[in-house]
Short mmCIF file of C-alpha atoms in Angstrom, two decimals:
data_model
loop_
_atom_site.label_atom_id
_atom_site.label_comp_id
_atom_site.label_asym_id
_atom_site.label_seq_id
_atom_site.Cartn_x
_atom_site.Cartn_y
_atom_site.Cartn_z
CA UNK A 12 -65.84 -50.64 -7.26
CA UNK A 13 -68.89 -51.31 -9.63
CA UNK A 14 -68.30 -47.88 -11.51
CA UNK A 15 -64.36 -48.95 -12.13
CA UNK A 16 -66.41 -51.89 -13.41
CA UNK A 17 -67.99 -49.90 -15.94
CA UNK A 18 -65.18 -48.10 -17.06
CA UNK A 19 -63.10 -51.28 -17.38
CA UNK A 20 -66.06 -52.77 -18.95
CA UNK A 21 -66.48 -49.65 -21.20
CA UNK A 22 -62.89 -49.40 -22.46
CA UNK A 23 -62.95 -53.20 -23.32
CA UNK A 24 -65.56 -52.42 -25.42
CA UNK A 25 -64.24 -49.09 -26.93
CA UNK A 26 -60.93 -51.16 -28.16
CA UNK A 27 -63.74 -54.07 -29.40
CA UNK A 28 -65.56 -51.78 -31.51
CA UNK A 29 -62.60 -49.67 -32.97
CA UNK A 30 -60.56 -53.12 -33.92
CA UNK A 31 -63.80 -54.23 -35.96
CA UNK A 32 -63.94 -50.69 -37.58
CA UNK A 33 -60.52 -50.75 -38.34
CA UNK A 34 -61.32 -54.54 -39.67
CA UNK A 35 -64.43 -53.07 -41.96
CA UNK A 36 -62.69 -50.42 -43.52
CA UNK A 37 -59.32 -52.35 -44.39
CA UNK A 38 -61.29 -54.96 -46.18
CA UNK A 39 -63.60 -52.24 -48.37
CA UNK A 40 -60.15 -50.51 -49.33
CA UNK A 41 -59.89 -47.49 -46.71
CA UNK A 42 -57.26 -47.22 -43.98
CA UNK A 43 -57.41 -46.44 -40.71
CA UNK A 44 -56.13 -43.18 -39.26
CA UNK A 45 -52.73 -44.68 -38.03
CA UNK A 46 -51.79 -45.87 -41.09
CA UNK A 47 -51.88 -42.24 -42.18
CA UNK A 48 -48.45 -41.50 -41.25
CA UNK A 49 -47.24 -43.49 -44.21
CA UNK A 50 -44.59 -43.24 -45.38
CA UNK A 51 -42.98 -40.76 -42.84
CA UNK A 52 -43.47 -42.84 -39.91
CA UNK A 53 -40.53 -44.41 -38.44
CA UNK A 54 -40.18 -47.69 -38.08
CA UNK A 55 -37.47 -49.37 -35.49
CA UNK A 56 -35.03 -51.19 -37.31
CA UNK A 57 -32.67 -52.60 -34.85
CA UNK A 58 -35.61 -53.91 -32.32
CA UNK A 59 -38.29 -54.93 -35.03
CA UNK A 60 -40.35 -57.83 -34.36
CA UNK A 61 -42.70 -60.25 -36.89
CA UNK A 62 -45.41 -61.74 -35.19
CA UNK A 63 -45.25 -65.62 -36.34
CA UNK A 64 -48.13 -68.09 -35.31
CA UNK A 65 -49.32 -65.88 -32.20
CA UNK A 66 -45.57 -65.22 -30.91
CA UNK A 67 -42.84 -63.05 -31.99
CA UNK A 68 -39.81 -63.94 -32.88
CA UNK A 69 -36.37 -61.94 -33.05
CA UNK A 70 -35.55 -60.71 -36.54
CA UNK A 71 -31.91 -60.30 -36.38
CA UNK A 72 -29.07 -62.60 -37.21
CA UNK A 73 -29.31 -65.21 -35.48
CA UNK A 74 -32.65 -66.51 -35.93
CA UNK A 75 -32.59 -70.38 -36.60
CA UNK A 76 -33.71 -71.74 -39.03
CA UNK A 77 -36.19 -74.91 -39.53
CA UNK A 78 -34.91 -77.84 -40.97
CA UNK A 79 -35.71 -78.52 -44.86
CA UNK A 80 -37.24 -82.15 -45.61
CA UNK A 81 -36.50 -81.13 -49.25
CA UNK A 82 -32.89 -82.19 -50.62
CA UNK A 83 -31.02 -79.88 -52.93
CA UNK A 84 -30.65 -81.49 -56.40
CA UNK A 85 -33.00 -84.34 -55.81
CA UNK A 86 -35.42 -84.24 -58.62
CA UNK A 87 -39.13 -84.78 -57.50
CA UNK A 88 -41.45 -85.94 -59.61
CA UNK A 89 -44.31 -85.04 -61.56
CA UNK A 90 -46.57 -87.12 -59.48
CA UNK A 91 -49.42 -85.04 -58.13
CA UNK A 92 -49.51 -84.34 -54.47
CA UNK A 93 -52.69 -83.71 -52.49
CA UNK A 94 -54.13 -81.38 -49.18
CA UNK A 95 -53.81 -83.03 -46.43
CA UNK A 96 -56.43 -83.41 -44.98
CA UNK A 97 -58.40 -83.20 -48.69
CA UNK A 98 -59.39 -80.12 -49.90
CA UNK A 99 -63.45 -79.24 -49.81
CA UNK A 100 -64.35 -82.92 -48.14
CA UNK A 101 -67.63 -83.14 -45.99
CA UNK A 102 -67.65 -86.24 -44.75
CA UNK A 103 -70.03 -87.73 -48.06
CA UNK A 104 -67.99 -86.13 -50.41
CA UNK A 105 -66.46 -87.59 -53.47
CA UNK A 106 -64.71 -86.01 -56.80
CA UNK A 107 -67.36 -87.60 -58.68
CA UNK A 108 -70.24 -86.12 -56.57
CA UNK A 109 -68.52 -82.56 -56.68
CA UNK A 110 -67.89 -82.63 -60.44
CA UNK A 111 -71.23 -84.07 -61.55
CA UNK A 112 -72.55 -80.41 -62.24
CA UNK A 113 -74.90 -79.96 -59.98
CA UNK A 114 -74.46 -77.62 -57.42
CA UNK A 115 -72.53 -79.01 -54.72
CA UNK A 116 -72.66 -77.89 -50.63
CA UNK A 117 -69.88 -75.06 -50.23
CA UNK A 118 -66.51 -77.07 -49.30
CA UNK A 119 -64.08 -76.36 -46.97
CA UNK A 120 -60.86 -77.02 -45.28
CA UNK A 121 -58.52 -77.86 -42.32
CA UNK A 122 -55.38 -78.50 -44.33
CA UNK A 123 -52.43 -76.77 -43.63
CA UNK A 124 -49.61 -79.12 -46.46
CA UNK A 125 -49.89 -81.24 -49.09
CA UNK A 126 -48.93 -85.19 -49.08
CA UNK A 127 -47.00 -86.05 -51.56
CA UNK A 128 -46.38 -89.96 -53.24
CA UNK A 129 -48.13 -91.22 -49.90
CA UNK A 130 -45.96 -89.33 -47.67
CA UNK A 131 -46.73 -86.36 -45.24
CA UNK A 132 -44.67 -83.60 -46.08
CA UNK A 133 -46.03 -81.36 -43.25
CA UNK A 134 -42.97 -78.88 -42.69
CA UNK A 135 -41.66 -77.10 -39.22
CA UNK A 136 -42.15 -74.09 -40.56
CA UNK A 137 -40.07 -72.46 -37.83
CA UNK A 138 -37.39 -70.25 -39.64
CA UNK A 139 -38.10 -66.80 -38.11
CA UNK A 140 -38.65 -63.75 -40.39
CA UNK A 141 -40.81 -63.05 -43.97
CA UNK A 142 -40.36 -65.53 -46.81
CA UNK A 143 -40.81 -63.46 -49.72
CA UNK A 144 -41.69 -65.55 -52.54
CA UNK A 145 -40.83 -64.30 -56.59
CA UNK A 146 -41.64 -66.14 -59.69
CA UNK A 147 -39.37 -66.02 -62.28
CA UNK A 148 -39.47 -66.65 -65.96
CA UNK A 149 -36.64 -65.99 -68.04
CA UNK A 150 -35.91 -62.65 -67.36
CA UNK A 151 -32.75 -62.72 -65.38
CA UNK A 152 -32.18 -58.99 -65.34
CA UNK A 153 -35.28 -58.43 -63.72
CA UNK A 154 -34.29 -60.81 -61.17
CA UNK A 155 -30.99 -58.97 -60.36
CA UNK A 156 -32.96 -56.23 -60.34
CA UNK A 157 -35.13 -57.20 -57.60
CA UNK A 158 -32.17 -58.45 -55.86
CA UNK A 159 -30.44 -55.32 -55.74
CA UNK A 160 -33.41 -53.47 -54.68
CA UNK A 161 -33.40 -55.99 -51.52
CA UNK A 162 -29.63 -55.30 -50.70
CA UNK A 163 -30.54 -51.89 -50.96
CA UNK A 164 -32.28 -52.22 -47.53
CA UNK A 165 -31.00 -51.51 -44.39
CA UNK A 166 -28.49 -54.97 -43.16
CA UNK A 167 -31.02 -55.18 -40.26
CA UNK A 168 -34.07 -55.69 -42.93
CA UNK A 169 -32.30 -57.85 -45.10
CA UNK A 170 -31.43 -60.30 -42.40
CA UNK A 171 -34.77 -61.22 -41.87
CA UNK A 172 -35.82 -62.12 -45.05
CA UNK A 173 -35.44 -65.37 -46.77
CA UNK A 174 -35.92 -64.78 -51.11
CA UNK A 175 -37.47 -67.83 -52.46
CA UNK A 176 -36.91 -68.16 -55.87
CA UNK A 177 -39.36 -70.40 -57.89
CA UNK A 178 -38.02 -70.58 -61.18
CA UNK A 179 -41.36 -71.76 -63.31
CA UNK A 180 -39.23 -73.46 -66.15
CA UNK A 181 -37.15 -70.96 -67.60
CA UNK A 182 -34.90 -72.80 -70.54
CA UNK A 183 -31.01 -72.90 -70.22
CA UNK A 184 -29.04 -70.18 -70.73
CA UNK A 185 -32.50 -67.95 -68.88
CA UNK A 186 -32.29 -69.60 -65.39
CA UNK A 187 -32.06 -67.37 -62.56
CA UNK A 188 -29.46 -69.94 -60.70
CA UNK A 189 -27.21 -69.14 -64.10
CA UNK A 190 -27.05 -65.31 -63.31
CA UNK A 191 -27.05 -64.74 -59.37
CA UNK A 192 -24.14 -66.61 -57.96
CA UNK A 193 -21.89 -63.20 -56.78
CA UNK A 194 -25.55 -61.90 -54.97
CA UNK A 195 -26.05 -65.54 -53.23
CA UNK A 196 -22.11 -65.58 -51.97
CA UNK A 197 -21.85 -61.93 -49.95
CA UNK A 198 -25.71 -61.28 -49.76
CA UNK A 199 -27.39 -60.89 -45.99
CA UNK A 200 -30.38 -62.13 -46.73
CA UNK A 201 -31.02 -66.16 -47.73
CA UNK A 202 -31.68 -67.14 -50.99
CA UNK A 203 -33.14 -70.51 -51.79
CA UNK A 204 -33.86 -71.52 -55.61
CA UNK A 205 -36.58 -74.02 -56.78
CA UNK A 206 -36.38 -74.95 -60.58
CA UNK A 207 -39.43 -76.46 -62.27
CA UNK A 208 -38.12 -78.58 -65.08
CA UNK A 209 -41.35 -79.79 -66.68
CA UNK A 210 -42.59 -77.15 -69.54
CA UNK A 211 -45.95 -75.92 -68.08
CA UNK A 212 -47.29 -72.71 -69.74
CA UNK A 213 -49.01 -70.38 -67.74
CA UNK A 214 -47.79 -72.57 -64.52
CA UNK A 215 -48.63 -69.38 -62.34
CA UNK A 216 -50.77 -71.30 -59.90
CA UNK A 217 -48.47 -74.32 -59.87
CA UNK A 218 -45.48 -72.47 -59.23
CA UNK A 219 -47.02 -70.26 -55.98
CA UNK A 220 -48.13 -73.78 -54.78
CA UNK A 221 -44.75 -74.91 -55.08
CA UNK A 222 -43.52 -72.07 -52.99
CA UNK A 223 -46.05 -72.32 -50.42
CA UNK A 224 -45.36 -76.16 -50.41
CA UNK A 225 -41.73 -76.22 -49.41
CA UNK A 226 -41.38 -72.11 -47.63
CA UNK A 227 -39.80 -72.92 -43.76
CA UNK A 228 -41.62 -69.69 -42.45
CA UNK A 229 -44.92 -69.63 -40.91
CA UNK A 230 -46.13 -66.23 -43.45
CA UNK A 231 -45.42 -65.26 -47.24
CA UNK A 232 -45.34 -62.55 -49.45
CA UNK A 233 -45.93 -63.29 -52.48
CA UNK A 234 -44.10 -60.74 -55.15
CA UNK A 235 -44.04 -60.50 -59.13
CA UNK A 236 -41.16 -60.53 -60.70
CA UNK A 237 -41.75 -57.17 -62.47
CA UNK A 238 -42.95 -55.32 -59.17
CA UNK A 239 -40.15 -53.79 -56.84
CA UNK A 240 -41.02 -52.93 -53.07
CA UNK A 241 -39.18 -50.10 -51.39
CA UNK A 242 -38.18 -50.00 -48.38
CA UNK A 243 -40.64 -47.80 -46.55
CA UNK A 244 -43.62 -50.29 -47.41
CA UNK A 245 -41.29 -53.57 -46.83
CA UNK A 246 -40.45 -52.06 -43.25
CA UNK A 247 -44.48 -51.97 -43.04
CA UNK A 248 -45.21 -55.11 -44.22
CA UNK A 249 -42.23 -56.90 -41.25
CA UNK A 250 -45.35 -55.06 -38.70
CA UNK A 251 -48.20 -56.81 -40.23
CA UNK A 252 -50.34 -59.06 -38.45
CA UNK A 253 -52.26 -61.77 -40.16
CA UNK A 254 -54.33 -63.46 -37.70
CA UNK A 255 -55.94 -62.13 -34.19
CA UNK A 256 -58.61 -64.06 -32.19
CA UNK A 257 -61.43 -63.67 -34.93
CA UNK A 258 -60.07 -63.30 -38.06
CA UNK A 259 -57.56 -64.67 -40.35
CA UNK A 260 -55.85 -61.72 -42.95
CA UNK A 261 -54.42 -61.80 -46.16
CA UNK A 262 -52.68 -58.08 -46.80
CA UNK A 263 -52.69 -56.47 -50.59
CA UNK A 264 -50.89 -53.87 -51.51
CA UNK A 265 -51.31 -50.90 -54.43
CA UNK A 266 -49.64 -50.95 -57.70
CA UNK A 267 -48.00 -48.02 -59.28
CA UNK A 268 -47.83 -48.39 -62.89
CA UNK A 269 -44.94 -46.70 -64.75
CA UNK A 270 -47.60 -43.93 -66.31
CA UNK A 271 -47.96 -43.19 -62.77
CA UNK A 272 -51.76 -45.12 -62.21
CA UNK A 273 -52.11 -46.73 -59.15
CA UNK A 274 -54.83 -49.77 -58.16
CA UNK A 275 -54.70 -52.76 -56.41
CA UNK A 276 -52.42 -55.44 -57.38
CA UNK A 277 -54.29 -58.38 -58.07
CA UNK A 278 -51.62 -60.97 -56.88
CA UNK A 279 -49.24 -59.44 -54.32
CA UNK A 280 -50.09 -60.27 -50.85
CA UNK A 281 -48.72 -61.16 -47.43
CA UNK A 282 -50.78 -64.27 -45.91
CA UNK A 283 -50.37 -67.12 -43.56
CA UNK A 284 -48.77 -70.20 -45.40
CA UNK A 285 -51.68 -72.78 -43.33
CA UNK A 286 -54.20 -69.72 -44.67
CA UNK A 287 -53.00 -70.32 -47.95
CA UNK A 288 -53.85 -74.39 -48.06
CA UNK A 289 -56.86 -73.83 -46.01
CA UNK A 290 -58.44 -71.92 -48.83
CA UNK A 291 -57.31 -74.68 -51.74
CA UNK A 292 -54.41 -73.13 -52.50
CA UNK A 293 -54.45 -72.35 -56.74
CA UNK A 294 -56.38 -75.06 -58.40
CA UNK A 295 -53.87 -76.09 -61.17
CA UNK A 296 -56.75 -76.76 -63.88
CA UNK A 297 -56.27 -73.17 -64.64
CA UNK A 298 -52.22 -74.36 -65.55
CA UNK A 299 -51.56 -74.55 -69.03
CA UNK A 300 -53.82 -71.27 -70.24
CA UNK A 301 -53.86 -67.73 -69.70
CA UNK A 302 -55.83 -65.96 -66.57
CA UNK A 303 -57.67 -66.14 -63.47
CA UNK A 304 -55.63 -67.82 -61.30
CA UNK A 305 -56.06 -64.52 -59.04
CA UNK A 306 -59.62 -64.25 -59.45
CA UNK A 307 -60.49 -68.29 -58.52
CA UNK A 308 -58.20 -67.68 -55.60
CA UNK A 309 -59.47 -64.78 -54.00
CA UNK A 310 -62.45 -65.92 -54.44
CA UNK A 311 -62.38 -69.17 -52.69
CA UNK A 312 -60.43 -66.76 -49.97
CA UNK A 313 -63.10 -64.86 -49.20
CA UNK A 314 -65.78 -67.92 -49.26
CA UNK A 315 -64.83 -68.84 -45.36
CA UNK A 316 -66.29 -67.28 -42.58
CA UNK A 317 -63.47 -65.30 -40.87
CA UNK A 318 -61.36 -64.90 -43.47
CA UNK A 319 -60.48 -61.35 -44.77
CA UNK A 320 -58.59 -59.61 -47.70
CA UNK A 321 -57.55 -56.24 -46.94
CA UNK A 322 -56.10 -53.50 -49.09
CA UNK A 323 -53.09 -51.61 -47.76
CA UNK A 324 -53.50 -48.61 -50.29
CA UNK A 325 -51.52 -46.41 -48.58
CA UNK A 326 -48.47 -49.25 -49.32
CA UNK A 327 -46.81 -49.32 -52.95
CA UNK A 328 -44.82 -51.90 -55.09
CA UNK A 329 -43.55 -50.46 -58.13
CA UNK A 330 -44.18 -51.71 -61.51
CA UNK A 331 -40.92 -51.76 -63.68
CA UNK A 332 -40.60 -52.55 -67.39
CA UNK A 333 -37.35 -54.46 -67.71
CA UNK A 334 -35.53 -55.89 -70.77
CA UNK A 335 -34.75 -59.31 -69.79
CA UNK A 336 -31.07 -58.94 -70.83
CA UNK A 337 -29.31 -55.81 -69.72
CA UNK A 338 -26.00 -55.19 -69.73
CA UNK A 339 -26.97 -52.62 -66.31
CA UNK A 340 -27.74 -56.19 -64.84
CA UNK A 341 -25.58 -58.49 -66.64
CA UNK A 342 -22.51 -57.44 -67.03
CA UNK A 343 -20.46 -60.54 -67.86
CA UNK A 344 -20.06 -60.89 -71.71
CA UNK A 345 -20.26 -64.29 -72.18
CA UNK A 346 -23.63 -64.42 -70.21
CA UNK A 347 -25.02 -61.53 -71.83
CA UNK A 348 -24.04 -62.86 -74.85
CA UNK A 349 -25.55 -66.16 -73.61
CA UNK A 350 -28.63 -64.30 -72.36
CA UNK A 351 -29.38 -62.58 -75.82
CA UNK A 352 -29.21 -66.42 -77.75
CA UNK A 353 -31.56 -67.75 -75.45
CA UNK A 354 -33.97 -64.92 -75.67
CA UNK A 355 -34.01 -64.64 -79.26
CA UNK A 356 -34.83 -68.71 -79.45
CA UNK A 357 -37.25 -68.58 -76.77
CA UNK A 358 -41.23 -69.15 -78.02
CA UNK A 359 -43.70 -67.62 -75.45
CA UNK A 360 -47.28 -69.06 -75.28
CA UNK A 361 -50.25 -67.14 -76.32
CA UNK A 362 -52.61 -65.13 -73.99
CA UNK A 363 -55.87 -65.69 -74.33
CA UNK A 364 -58.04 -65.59 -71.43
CA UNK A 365 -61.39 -67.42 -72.90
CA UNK A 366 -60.85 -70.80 -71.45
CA UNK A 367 -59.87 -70.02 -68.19
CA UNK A 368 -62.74 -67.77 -67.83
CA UNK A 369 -65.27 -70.11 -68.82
CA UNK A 370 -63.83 -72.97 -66.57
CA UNK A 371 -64.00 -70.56 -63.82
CA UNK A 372 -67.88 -70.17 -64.26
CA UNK A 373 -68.14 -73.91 -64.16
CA UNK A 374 -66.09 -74.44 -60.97
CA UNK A 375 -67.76 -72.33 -59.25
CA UNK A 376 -71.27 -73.85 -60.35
CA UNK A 377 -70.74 -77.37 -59.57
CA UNK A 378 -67.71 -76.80 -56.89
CA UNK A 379 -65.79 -79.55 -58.62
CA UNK A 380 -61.85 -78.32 -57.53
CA UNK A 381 -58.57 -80.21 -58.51
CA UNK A 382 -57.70 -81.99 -55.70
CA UNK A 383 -53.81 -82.08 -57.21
CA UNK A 384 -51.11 -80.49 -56.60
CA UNK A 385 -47.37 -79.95 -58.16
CA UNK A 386 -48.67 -81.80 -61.17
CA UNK A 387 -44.32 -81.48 -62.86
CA UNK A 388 -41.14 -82.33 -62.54
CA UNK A 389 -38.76 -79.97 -59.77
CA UNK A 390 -35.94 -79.61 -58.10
CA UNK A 391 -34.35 -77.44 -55.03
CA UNK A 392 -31.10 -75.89 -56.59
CA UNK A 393 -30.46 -74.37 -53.43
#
């Protein structure tokens, strides 16, 4: 009896030590041996599972889906909304405290949705399957693009997979809603559309807040517009797991560049939507100018105990250069023709880098953090 006690003992801790390894390595950018077999190894289709707050939950056809507090065409305004509970608040905290330059205790979170105009807007997040979440900015032949690379899947992927379209302000005649009504009408996977309506440049950080804010599944993956997945590493990203007893995960994925480069992409990632809010979310300060809305994010990610990033190298998205009207994509006249006016009017904002790099430095120095959220105009156009 007492040496099957050792040997029960000794392969609990045999499992113990290999998960941590397998923990270690992922985060510093190696893979473990069984994720070696990529991309050859199969993955069951018909009988795959996503694991979705500690339970799994069928990804076929007939998943339900969680009901939306958000109504389609209601306009919502540009009043700010706010963690709830507060993002970084020990329990003598204030904004003025945090922002008075002096170095400030590290903050934290338990918030898992934002309040908005003095209302909880905590959402069931109980849809099954992946919401994957893409940002688009006038470029609808991208768009189609990517939509055509989803229906390219196998019917069994595409049903569990709910596209969430956050359009961050694209003029008329450049919406994605404008371009993708034949996809939305015979396509098996959902498609729900958010427009923002207020002119924000560089609104990168507000507009992956927005999609976290109003997703209905419990995990995200958050895609650029310009970076395609195939279907080997999206059939490897449905087996993920994001949370176990000790740690909470955030997945990234490698980029390869159309010279053929590869390298970690700094913004595409599977998470946790609470994960998300629990680490602050993008502050939205960085809103307005160029850069480092991945590095303040990642970086406020990895500040919590428990909390790990880790790099999937052995799993690709595909960076495309796309024109953003192409006949390939758009082949209606009058909207290419519409398509082609709007481009040719449309003024892009300048990149530069400088401001958001010193207001990084400063954040992080004092620990002062915007404590708003969805700071413009938007509506749900579908």
């Amino acid at each position: 009896m007492r040496k099957q006690g050792h040997v029960a003992f000794g392969v609990g801790l045999l499992i113990l030590v290999g998960n941590g390894l397998r923990l270690f390595f992922e985060y510093h950018g190696f893979e473990m041996t069984s994720d070696l077999t990529y991309p050859d190894a199969p993955i069951p289709k018909s009988n795959a599972t996503l694991a979705v707050s500690g339970t799994t939950s069928s990804m076929g056809p007939d998943a339900a889906l969680a009901d939306s507090p958000f109504v389609v065409g209601k306009l919502y305004s540009d009043k700010p909304c706010v963690l709830d509970p507060p993002w970084g608040m020990p329990s003598n905290w204030t904004l003025e405290k945090a922002c008075s330059g002096k170095p400030t205790r590290r903050p934290f979170s338990t918030a898992t949705h934002l309040t908005c105009d003095d209302k909880p807007s905590k959402i069931r997040r109980s849809a099954s399957g992946l919401t994957v979440a893409l940002l688009h900015f006038a470029n609808p032949s991208m768009l189609r693009r990517q939509l055509d690379t989803f229906s390219s899947y196998p019917v069994e992927v595409q049903k569990v997979l709910t596209i969430l379209i956050i359009d961050d302000g694209s003029p008329q005649g450049l919406q994605a809603k404008e371009y993708i009504s034949d996809v939305i009408a015979k396509a098996p996977f959902r498609i729900r559309i958010a427009l923002i309506t207020t002119d924000v440049a560089w609104n990168i950080g507000g507009a992956r807040n927005l999609a976290f804010h109003i997703a209905d599944t419990s995990k995200i993956l958050l895609l650029d517009l310009d970076m395609l997945i195939p279907v080997e590493t999206m059939e490897r990203i449905l087996t993920l797991e994001t949370k176990n007893s000790s740690h909470t995960m955030a997945h990234r994925f490698n980029r390869r560049r159309p010279n053929g480069r590869t390298g970690l992409h700094p913004a595409v990632s599977l998470m946790e939507v609470d994960a998300y809010w629990e680490s602050g979310g993008c502050d939205e300060d960085f809103c307005g100018r160029y850069g480092f809305t991945d590095v303040h994010f990642w970086k406020r990610w990895s500040a919590r105990k428990g909390r790990l990033a880790l790099n999937k190298m052995r799993m690709f998205v595909i960076e495309v250069q796309q024109k953003a009207c192409d006949p390939t994509y758009i082949t209606n006249a009058e909207k290419f023709k519409t398509c082609n006016s709007s481009l040719h009017a449309l003024q892009l904002p300048p990149k530069d880098a400088g401001p958001n790099r010193q207001l990084m430095s400063r954040k992080f120095q004092s620990g002062c953090w915007s404590p708003s959220y969805l700071r413009f105009a938007w509506t749900v156009q579908l």
